[in-house]
Coordinates of C-alpha atoms and ligand atoms in Angstrom, one line a residue:
X1 CA 0.0 0.0 0.0
X2 CA 1.2 3.5 -0.9
X3 CA 0.6 6.3 1.6
X4 CA 0.5 10.0 0.7
X5 CA 3.1 10.5 3.4
X6 CA 5.3 8.4 5.7
X7 CA 7.0 9.8 8.8
X8 CA 9.7 7.2 9.4
X9 CA 12.2 6.2 12.1
X10 CA 10.9 8.5 14.8
X11 CA 10.3 7.7 18.4
X12 CA 6.5 7.7 18.3
X13 CA 4.8 8.8 21.6
X14 CA 1.6 7.0 22.3
X15 CA -0.4 6.8 25.6
X16 CA 0.8 3.3 26.3
X17 CA 4.5 3.9 25.6
X18 CA 7.0 5.2 23.0
X19 CA 8.5 3.1 20.3
X20 CA 10.5 3.5 17.0
X21 CA 7.9 3.4 14.3
X22 CA 6.8 4.5 10.9
X23 CA 3.6 6.4 10.5
X24 CA 1.6 6.1 7.2
X25 CA -0.7 9.0 6.4
X26 CA -3.4 9.3 3.7
X27 CA -5.9 12.1 3.2
X28 CA -4.5 13.8 6.3
X29 CA -5.4 10.8 8.5
X30 CA -3.1 8.3 10.2
X31 CA -3.6 5.0 8.5
X32 CA -0.7 2.9 9.8
X33 CA 1.7 2.8 12.6
X34 CA 4.3 0.1 12.1
X35 CA 7.8 -1.1 12.9
X36 CA 7.9 -2.4 9.3
X37 CA 9.0 -0.1 6.5
X38 CA 6.1 1.8 4.9
X39 CA 6.0 3.4 1.4
X40 CA 4.8 6.9 0.7
X41 CA 4.8 9.4 -2.1
X42 CA 6.4 11.7 0.4
X43 CA 8.9 10.5 3.0
X44 CA 9.9 12.5 6.1
X45 CA 12.9 11.2 8.0
X46 CA 12.4 11.5 11.8
X47 CA 15.5 9.7 12.8
X48 CA 16.7 10.9 16.2
X49 CA 13.5 12.8 16.7
X50 CA 10.5 12.3 19.0
X51 CA 7.1 12.3 17.3
X52 CA 4.3 13.6 19.5
X53 CA 0.7 14.4 18.8
X54 CA 0.1 18.1 18.1
X55 CA -0.9 20.0 21.2
X56 CA -4.5 20.9 21.9
X57 CA -4.4 24.2 23.7
X58 CA -7.8 24.6 25.4
X59 CA -7.2 28.0 26.7
X60 CA -6.3 30.8 24.2
X61 CA -7.5 34.3 23.6
X62 CA -7.1 35.7 20.1
X63 CA -9.2 38.8 20.7
X64 CA -10.7 39.0 17.2
X65 CA -13.1 40.4 16.3
X66 CA -13.1 43.7 18.2
X67 CA -9.6 43.7 19.7
X68 CA -7.7 42.4 16.7
X69 CA -4.9 45.0 17.5
X70 CA -4.2 42.8 20.6
X71 CA -3.4 39.7 18.6
X72 CA -6.0 38.3 16.0
X73 CA -6.5 34.9 14.4
X74 CA -3.7 35.3 11.9
X75 CA -0.9 36.2 14.4
X76 CA -2.2 34.0 17.2
X77 CA -2.5 30.9 15.0
X78 CA 0.9 31.4 13.5
X79 CA 2.4 31.5 17.0
X80 CA 0.4 28.3 17.7
X81 CA 1.7 26.5 14.6
X82 CA 5.3 27.5 15.3
X83 CA 5.0 26.1 18.8
X84 CA 3.4 22.8 17.9
X85 CA -0.1 23.6 18.9
X86 CA -2.2 22.2 16.1
X87 CA -5.6 22.8 17.7
X88 CA -6.7 25.8 19.7
X89 CA -9.8 26.2 21.7
X90 CA -10.5 29.9 21.8
X91 CA -12.1 31.7 24.8
X92 CA -15.3 33.6 24.6
X93 CA -13.9 36.9 26.0
X94 CA -11.5 39.6 24.9
X95 CA -13.1 39.6 21.5
X96 CA -15.9 42.1 21.1
X97 CA -18.6 41.0 21.1
X98 CA -17.9 38.3 23.6
X99 CA -19.2 34.9 22.5
X100 CA -22.3 34.9 24.6
X101 CA -24.9 34.4 21.8
X102 CA -25.1 32.5 18.5
X103 CA -24.9 35.9 16.6
X104 CA -21.6 36.6 18.3
X105 CA -20.4 33.1 17.6
X106 CA -21.1 33.7 13.9
X107 CA -19.0 36.9 14.0
X108 CA -16.1 35.0 15.5
X109 CA -16.3 32.2 13.0
X110 CA -16.3 34.8 10.2
X111 CA -13.2 36.4 11.7
X112 CA -11.4 33.0 12.0
X113 CA -12.4 31.7 8.6
X114 CA -9.5 31.6 6.2
X115 CA -7.1 33.2 8.8
X116 CA -6.2 30.3 11.1
X117 CA -3.0 28.2 10.5
X118 CA -4.3 25.6 12.9
X119 CA -7.6 23.9 13.6
X120 CA -9.8 25.6 16.1
X121 CA -12.8 25.1 18.3
X122 CA -14.7 27.7 20.3
X123 CA -15.9 28.3 23.9
X124 CA -19.2 30.0 24.6
X125 CA -19.6 32.4 27.5
X126 CA -21.9 32.4 30.5
X127 CA -22.5 35.9 31.7
X128 CA -25.1 37.6 34.0
X129 CA -27.8 38.0 31.3
X130 CA -27.6 35.3 28.7
X131 CA -29.4 32.3 30.2
X132 CA -31.8 32.2 27.3
X133 CA -28.9 32.1 24.8
X134 CA -27.4 29.0 26.3
X135 CA -29.4 26.3 24.5
X136 CA -28.8 27.7 21.1
X137 CA -25.1 28.2 21.9
X138 CA -24.8 24.6 23.1
X139 CA -26.4 23.4 19.9
X140 CA -24.1 25.5 17.7
X141 CA -21.0 23.3 18.3
X142 CA -19.2 25.2 21.0
X143 CA -17.0 22.8 23.1
X144 CA -18.2 24.2 26.5
X145 CA -19.1 27.3 28.5
X146 CA -16.8 29.6 30.4
X147 CA -17.7 31.9 33.3
X148 CA -15.8 34.2 35.6
X149 CA -16.4 34.1 39.3
X150 CA -14.4 37.2 39.8
X151 CA -15.2 40.7 38.5
X152 CA -12.7 41.5 35.8
X153 CA -14.0 45.0 35.4
X154 CA -14.6 44.4 31.7
X155 CA -18.1 45.5 30.6
X156 CA -17.9 43.2 27.6
X157 CA -17.8 40.1 29.8
X158 CA -19.7 40.2 33.1
X159 CA -18.8 37.9 35.9
X160 CA -21.4 35.6 37.6
X161 CA -21.8 34.5 41.1
X162 CA -24.4 33.2 43.6
X163 CA -27.9 32.6 42.2
X164 CA -27.0 33.6 38.6
X165 CA -24.0 31.3 38.4
X166 CA -26.2 28.5 39.9
X167 CA -29.0 29.1 37.3
X168 CA -26.4 29.0 34.6
X169 CA -25.0 25.7 35.9
X170 CA -28.5 24.3 36.2
X171 CA -29.2 25.1 32.5
X172 CA -25.8 24.0 31.3
X173 CA -26.0 20.7 33.2
X174 CA -29.5 20.0 31.8
X175 CA -28.1 20.6 28.3
X176 CA -25.6 17.8 28.9
X177 CA -22.8 20.4 28.6
X178 CA -20.1 21.6 31.0
X179 CA -18.9 24.8 32.5
X180 CA -15.4 26.0 32.9
X181 CA -14.8 28.5 35.6
X182 CA -12.1 31.1 36.3
X183 CA -12.0 30.5 40.1
X184 CA -11.1 33.5 42.2
X185 CA -13.4 34.8 44.9
X186 CA -14.6 38.3 43.8
X187 CA -15.1 39.7 47.2
X188 CA -11.8 38.5 48.7
X189 CA -9.9 39.7 45.6
X190 CA -11.5 43.2 45.5
X191 CA -11.5 43.8 49.2
X192 CA -7.8 43.1 49.3
X193 CA -7.1 45.0 46.1
X194 CA -8.8 48.1 47.4
X195 CA -7.1 47.9 50.8
X196 CA -3.7 47.7 49.1
X197 CA -4.5 50.5 46.7
X198 CA -5.7 52.7 49.6
X199 CA -2.3 52.5 51.3
X200 CA -0.6 53.4 48.1
X201 CA 0.9 50.1 47.1
X202 CA 1.8 49.9 43.4
X203 CA 4.6 47.4 43.6
X204 CA 4.6 44.0 41.9
X205 CA 4.2 42.0 45.0
X206 CA 1.0 43.8 45.7
X207 CA -0.6 42.0 42.7
X208 CA 0.2 38.7 44.3
X209 CA -1.0 39.8 47.7
X210 CA -4.3 40.9 46.2
X211 CA -5.0 37.6 44.5
X212 CA -4.2 35.2 47.4
X213 CA -4.2 31.4 47.3
X214 CA -7.1 31.7 49.8
X215 CA -9.2 33.6 47.3
X216 CA -8.6 31.0 44.6
X217 CA -9.3 28.1 47.0
X218 CA -12.5 29.7 48.2
X219 CA -13.8 30.0 44.7
X220 CA -12.9 26.5 43.7
X221 CA -14.8 25.2 46.8
X222 CA -17.8 27.3 45.9
X223 CA -17.8 26.2 42.3
X224 CA -17.5 22.5 43.3
X225 CA -20.4 22.9 45.7
X226 CA -22.6 24.7 43.2
X227 CA -21.8 22.4 40.4
X228 CA -22.6 19.4 42.6
X229 CA -26.1 20.8 43.7
X230 CA -26.9 21.7 40.1
X231 CA -25.5 18.5 38.6
X232 CA -23.3 20.5 36.2
X233 CA -20.0 19.0 34.9
X234 CA -17.2 21.4 35.8
X235 CA -13.8 22.3 34.5
X236 CA -11.6 24.5 36.5
X237 CA -9.3 26.6 34.4
X238 CA -5.7 27.7 35.1
X239 CA -5.5 26.4 38.7
X240 CA -2.3 27.7 40.3
X241 CA -2.5 26.1 43.8
X242 CA -2.0 22.5 44.8
X243 CA -4.7 22.8 47.6
X244 CA -7.2 23.6 44.8
X245 CA -6.2 20.5 42.9
X246 CA -6.7 18.4 46.0
X247 CA -10.2 19.7 46.5
X248 CA -11.0 18.8 42.9
X249 CA -9.4 15.3 43.4
X250 CA -11.6 14.8 46.4
X251 CA -14.7 15.8 44.6
X252 CA -13.9 13.6 41.7
X253 CA -13.3 10.6 44.1
X254 CA -16.8 11.2 45.4
X255 CA -18.2 10.9 41.9
X256 CA -18.5 14.5 40.8
X257 CA -17.7 15.2 37.2
X258 CA -14.9 17.7 37.2
X259 CA -11.6 18.3 35.3
X260 CA -8.8 20.7 36.0
X261 CA -6.1 22.5 34.1
X262 CA -3.0 24.3 35.0
X263 CA -0.9 26.6 32.8
X264 CA 2.7 26.3 31.7
X265 CA 3.6 29.6 33.4
X266 CA 2.7 28.3 36.8
X267 CA 5.1 25.3 36.2
X268 CA 7.9 27.4 34.8
X269 CA 7.8 30.8 36.7
X270 CA 7.3 31.8 40.3
X271 CA 6.4 35.1 42.1
X272 CA 10.1 35.9 42.1
X273 CA 9.9 36.1 38.3
X274 CA 7.0 38.6 38.5
X275 CA 9.3 40.7 40.7
X276 CA 12.2 40.3 38.2
X277 CA 10.3 40.5 34.8
X278 CA 7.5 42.9 35.8
X279 CA 4.2 43.3 33.9
X280 CA 4.9 40.7 31.1
X281 CA 4.6 38.1 33.9
X282 CA 1.4 39.5 35.3
X283 CA -1.5 37.1 35.1
X284 CA -4.5 36.0 37.2
X285 CA -4.3 34.0 39.3
X286 CA -0.8 35.3 39.8
X287 CA 2.5 33.3 39.7
X288 CA 2.9 31.5 43.1
X289 CA 5.9 30.7 45.2
X290 CA 8.4 27.9 44.6
X291 CA 6.8 25.6 47.2
X292 CA 3.4 25.8 45.5
X293 CA 5.0 25.3 42.2
X294 CA 6.6 22.0 43.5
X295 CA 3.2 21.0 44.7
X296 CA 1.7 21.6 41.2
X297 CA 4.5 19.6 39.6
X298 CA 3.8 16.7 42.0
X299 CA 0.2 16.7 40.9
X300 CA 1.1 17.0 37.2
X301 CA 3.3 13.9 37.6
X302 CA 0.8 11.9 39.6
X303 CA -2.1 12.5 37.2
X304 CA -4.3 14.7 39.5
X305 CA -4.1 17.5 36.8
X306 CA -5.8 16.7 33.6
X307 CA -4.2 19.2 31.2
X308 CA -1.7 22.0 30.7
X309 CA -2.7 25.1 28.7
X310 CA -1.1 28.4 27.8
X311 CA -3.9 30.8 28.7
X312 CA -2.3 32.8 25.9
X313 CA -3.7 36.3 26.5
X314 CA -1.7 38.8 24.6
X315 CA -2.0 42.6 24.5
X316 CA -0.1 45.6 22.9
X317 CA 3.3 46.1 24.5
X318 CA 2.3 49.5 25.9
X319 CA -0.5 47.8 27.9
X320 CA 2.3 46.0 29.7
X321 CA 4.9 48.7 30.0
X322 CA 2.4 51.2 31.4
X323 CA 2.5 49.1 34.5
X324 CA 6.3 49.1 34.9
X325 CA 6.1 51.4 38.0
X326 CA 2.5 50.7 38.9
X327 CA 1.5 47.0 38.6
X328 CA -2.3 47.7 38.7
X329 CA -2.0 49.5 35.4
X330 CA -0.6 46.6 33.4
X331 CA -2.8 44.1 31.4
X332 CA -3.0 40.8 33.2
X333 CA -2.3 38.1 30.7
X334 CA 0.7 36.2 29.3
X335 CA 1.8 35.7 25.7
X336 CA 2.7 32.0 25.8
X337 CA 1.2 29.8 23.1
X338 CA 4.3 29.5 21.1
X339 CA 6.4 28.3 24.0
X340 CA 3.8 26.0 25.6
X341 CA 5.1 22.7 24.4
X342 CA 8.8 23.4 24.5
X343 CA 8.6 25.0 28.0
X344 CA 6.6 22.0 29.4
X345 CA 9.0 19.5 27.8
X346 CA 12.1 21.5 29.0
X347 CA 11.0 22.0 32.6
X348 CA 9.5 18.5 32.5
X349 CA 12.9 17.0 31.7
X350 CA 14.2 18.4 35.0
X351 CA 11.1 17.2 36.9
X352 CA 10.9 13.7 35.6
X353 CA 7.9 14.2 33.2
X354 CA 7.7 11.3 30.8
X355 CA 7.0 11.9 27.1
X356 CA 3.8 9.9 27.4
X357 CA 2.5 11.9 30.3
X358 CA 3.4 15.1 28.5
X359 CA 1.4 14.0 25.5
X360 CA -1.5 13.1 27.7
X361 CA -1.5 16.5 29.4
X362 CA -0.9 18.6 26.2
X363 CA -3.0 16.6 23.7
X364 CA -5.0 13.6 24.8
X365 CA -6.8 14.9 27.8
X366 CA -7.6 18.4 26.5
X367 CA -8.9 16.8 23.3
X368 CA -11.1 14.5 25.4
X369 CA -12.4 17.4 27.6
X370 CA -13.1 19.4 24.5
X371 CA -15.0 16.5 22.8
X372 CA -12.5 16.4 19.9
X373 CA -11.1 13.0 20.7
X374 CA -10.2 10.6 18.9
X375 CA -10.0 12.8 15.8
X376 CA -7.5 14.9 17.8
X377 CA -5.2 14.3 20.8
X378 CA -3.3 11.1 20.0
X379 CA -1.2 9.3 17.5
X380 CA -3.4 6.4 16.6
X381 CA -5.0 4.9 13.5
X382 CA -8.0 7.0 12.3
X383 CA -6.8 10.2 14.0
X384 CA -5.9 13.4 12.1
X385 CA -2.1 13.4 11.3
X386 CA -1.4 16.3 13.6
X387 CA 2.2 15.5 14.4
X388 CA 5.2 17.4 15.9
X389 CA 8.7 16.3 15.4
X390 CA 10.8 17.3 18.4
X391 CA 14.5 17.3 18.9
X392 CA 15.5 16.8 22.5
X393 CA 19.2 17.2 21.9
X394 CA 19.2 20.8 20.6
X395 CA 19.2 23.4 23.4
X396 CA 18.2 26.9 22.3
X397 CA 17.1 30.2 23.7
X398 CA 13.8 31.8 22.8
X399 CA 14.5 35.3 21.4
X400 CA 12.0 38.2 21.1
X401 CA 12.3 38.3 17.3
X402 CA 11.3 34.6 17.1
X403 CA 7.8 35.4 18.4
X404 CA 5.0 35.3 15.9
X405 CA 2.5 37.0 18.1
X406 CA 1.5 40.5 17.0
X407 CA 3.3 42.1 19.9
X408 CA 6.8 40.8 20.7
X409 CA 6.8 40.3 24.4
X410 CA 6.7 37.2 26.6
X411 CA 8.1 36.1 29.9
X412 CA 9.5 33.1 28.1
X413 CA 11.9 35.2 26.1
X414 CA 15.4 34.5 27.2
X415 CA 14.6 31.1 28.6
X416 CA 16.8 28.2 27.5
X417 CA 14.8 25.4 26.1
X418 CA 15.8 21.7 26.0
X419 CA 13.4 20.8 23.2
X420 CA 13.3 22.2 19.7
X421 CA 10.3 21.6 17.4
X422 CA 11.7 20.8 13.9
X423 CA 8.4 20.2 12.1
X424 CA 4.7 20.6 12.7
X425 CA 2.2 18.8 10.6
X426 CA -1.5 19.6 10.5
X427 CA -3.6 16.8 8.9
X428 CA -0.3 15.6 7.2
X429 CA 0.7 19.0 5.9
X430 CA 3.5 21.1 7.2
X431 CA 2.3 24.2 9.1
X432 CA 5.7 25.1 10.7
X433 CA 9.3 24.2 10.1
X434 CA 12.1 25.1 12.6
X435 CA 9.8 27.6 14.3
X436 CA 8.7 29.3 11.1
X437 CA 5.0 29.1 10.1
X438 CA 4.6 27.7 6.6
X439 CA 2.1 27.9 3.8
X440 CA -1.3 29.6 3.9
X441 CA -4.0 29.4 6.6
X442 CA -5.7 26.1 6.3
X443 CA -7.3 25.6 9.8
X444 CA -10.8 24.2 10.1
X445 CA -13.5 24.8 12.7
X446 CA -14.1 21.8 14.9
X447 CA -17.4 21.3 16.6
X448 CA -17.9 19.3 19.7
X449 CA -18.9 15.8 18.8
X450 CA -19.2 13.9 22.1
X451 CA -20.9 15.3 25.2
X452 CA -19.0 16.0 28.4
X453 CA -20.4 13.2 30.5
X454 CA -19.2 10.6 28.1
X455 CA -15.8 12.3 27.8
X456 CA -15.2 12.4 31.5
X457 CA -15.7 8.6 31.5
X458 CA -13.1 8.4 28.8
X459 CA -10.5 10.3 30.9
X460 CA -11.3 8.2 34.0
X461 CA -11.0 5.0 31.9
X462 CA -7.6 6.2 30.6
X463 CA -6.4 6.7 34.1
X464 CA -7.4 3.3 35.2
X465 CA -5.7 1.7 32.2
X466 CA -2.4 3.6 32.8
X467 CA -2.6 2.8 36.5
X468 CA -3.1 -0.9 35.9
X469 CA -0.1 -0.9 33.5
X470 CA 2.3 0.5 36.1
Ligands
ZN501 ZN1 -7.8 33.0 30.0

C-alpha cells in the first residue's frame, strides 16, 4: 500500500508507551503505525526525533473580532503553529462582542475563517444576562461554556456568582454540557485590592497579595459545591495552587464530574519572576511561590491534573509597559502559546515528566475534555495526522524576534529550552518548520462531537488503564 506521506524512524509517543515506528498518512489521517517499512509518495525522516501528537491548547484568547490589535487569528494561530499547537480552543472573551450568543459566535467564525493556520474550536460564554442564549449556543457546536467568578471590570464580559451562576450551571447541566470557571473569589480579591491601593501600594508583590491562594481556593470550593447541587459537569481553568487541585481530586473521588487544568507559566515561573520581569509576567491567578510550584508539579506527575494550557492572553506592549512602575495599570495576561510545548518539555525533563505523560497533558486529555477525541489528541489509527517532530538534543534560547504574536513580548523570552520543534504537521501538511510558520492558513473549525459526561468517563478509563499498566 502506498501512503500519501510516511514519517519514518521517529520515536513515536503514544499513551501506552513510546517506540520507534513509521507512520503512514493518507488524506490527512493516520492509516498505519508500524515497525515495518512503509512506502509513501512523500517520506519524512524523523531519525533521532520524537514524534508527538500536536498539542490541543484549550485556553487561548485571540481577541478577534473587536480587539484584533491585541493579537488576532492570523498572528495567534501562526504562533500556535510555530509552537506545535495544532488545535486551539478559543475563549469567549477579549473579542468584542464576547461569544455569549449565536450571533456573536457567527462573527467570531467569520473572523477566524481563512485566517487560522491551525484547527480551532470555540468556547461559549456564560454571563449575567444570557441564560436564554445557552441552549442555542450549546447546539451550535461550542465545546463548552466559560464563566468568571471574579469581577474582571470588563463591561464586555460580566462575571457571575451566587444565584446567577447557579442558574447557569443548572441550565448547562441540563443541556448535557459543561462549565469552565475562572475561580477567584470576587469579594476576597477586590476587598484586598482596594485595601492595598488605599495605602498606596503599586509594587509587583501587591498584585500577588491581592490575589491570594485563599481567594482561589474559596472560589474552587464554591464552584464545586454549586456544580454538585446543580449536577453540572465542571472544568476549573488555570489552577495555580495544589490545595485547589486536592479539593478537585476529592470531589472527583466522590463521583463528581470535574476536570482541571494548570498553565505552563505556573510550572515554569514563580512570584520571584514577576518581581524580576515585571508586567509581562502578570497574570490572574498570579504566579505563586516555589513551594506551591513544586506542589503543582507533583500533581502533574501523579495524574491529578488533567491538562496544561497556555492561557495565551496577549496585548499591545504599551499595555504591559504602562504598569512598569504601577503594577495595577498593566494588562494581566501572558503571551505564551508559542512556548507552551517546549517549555513544558524542557521544565518537564528536570522534573521527571515522561513523554507519554506530556502528550496526555498537552494533547490527549484536552482533546477529550473538548470533545475532539479521537479525531484529535493522540497518534493512533484513524486520528488526524497532527504531528510534531521534536529534537530533545538541541538546546536553544527563545528570542524576542522569534515570536510570531503581533506584539513581541513574553516572559518566556530568554529562557533556555531543551526541546526544539523541527516540524509541525496539521492533517499531514507542514504548518511550521524550525519555528517558522509555513504555507497559507488552512485551519478548520471543529465542533464538539461527544458530550462532556461521556468524555469524563473516557478520561477516567484512561487513568485506570495507565494505573493498571504501572
Ligand atoms: Zn484566560
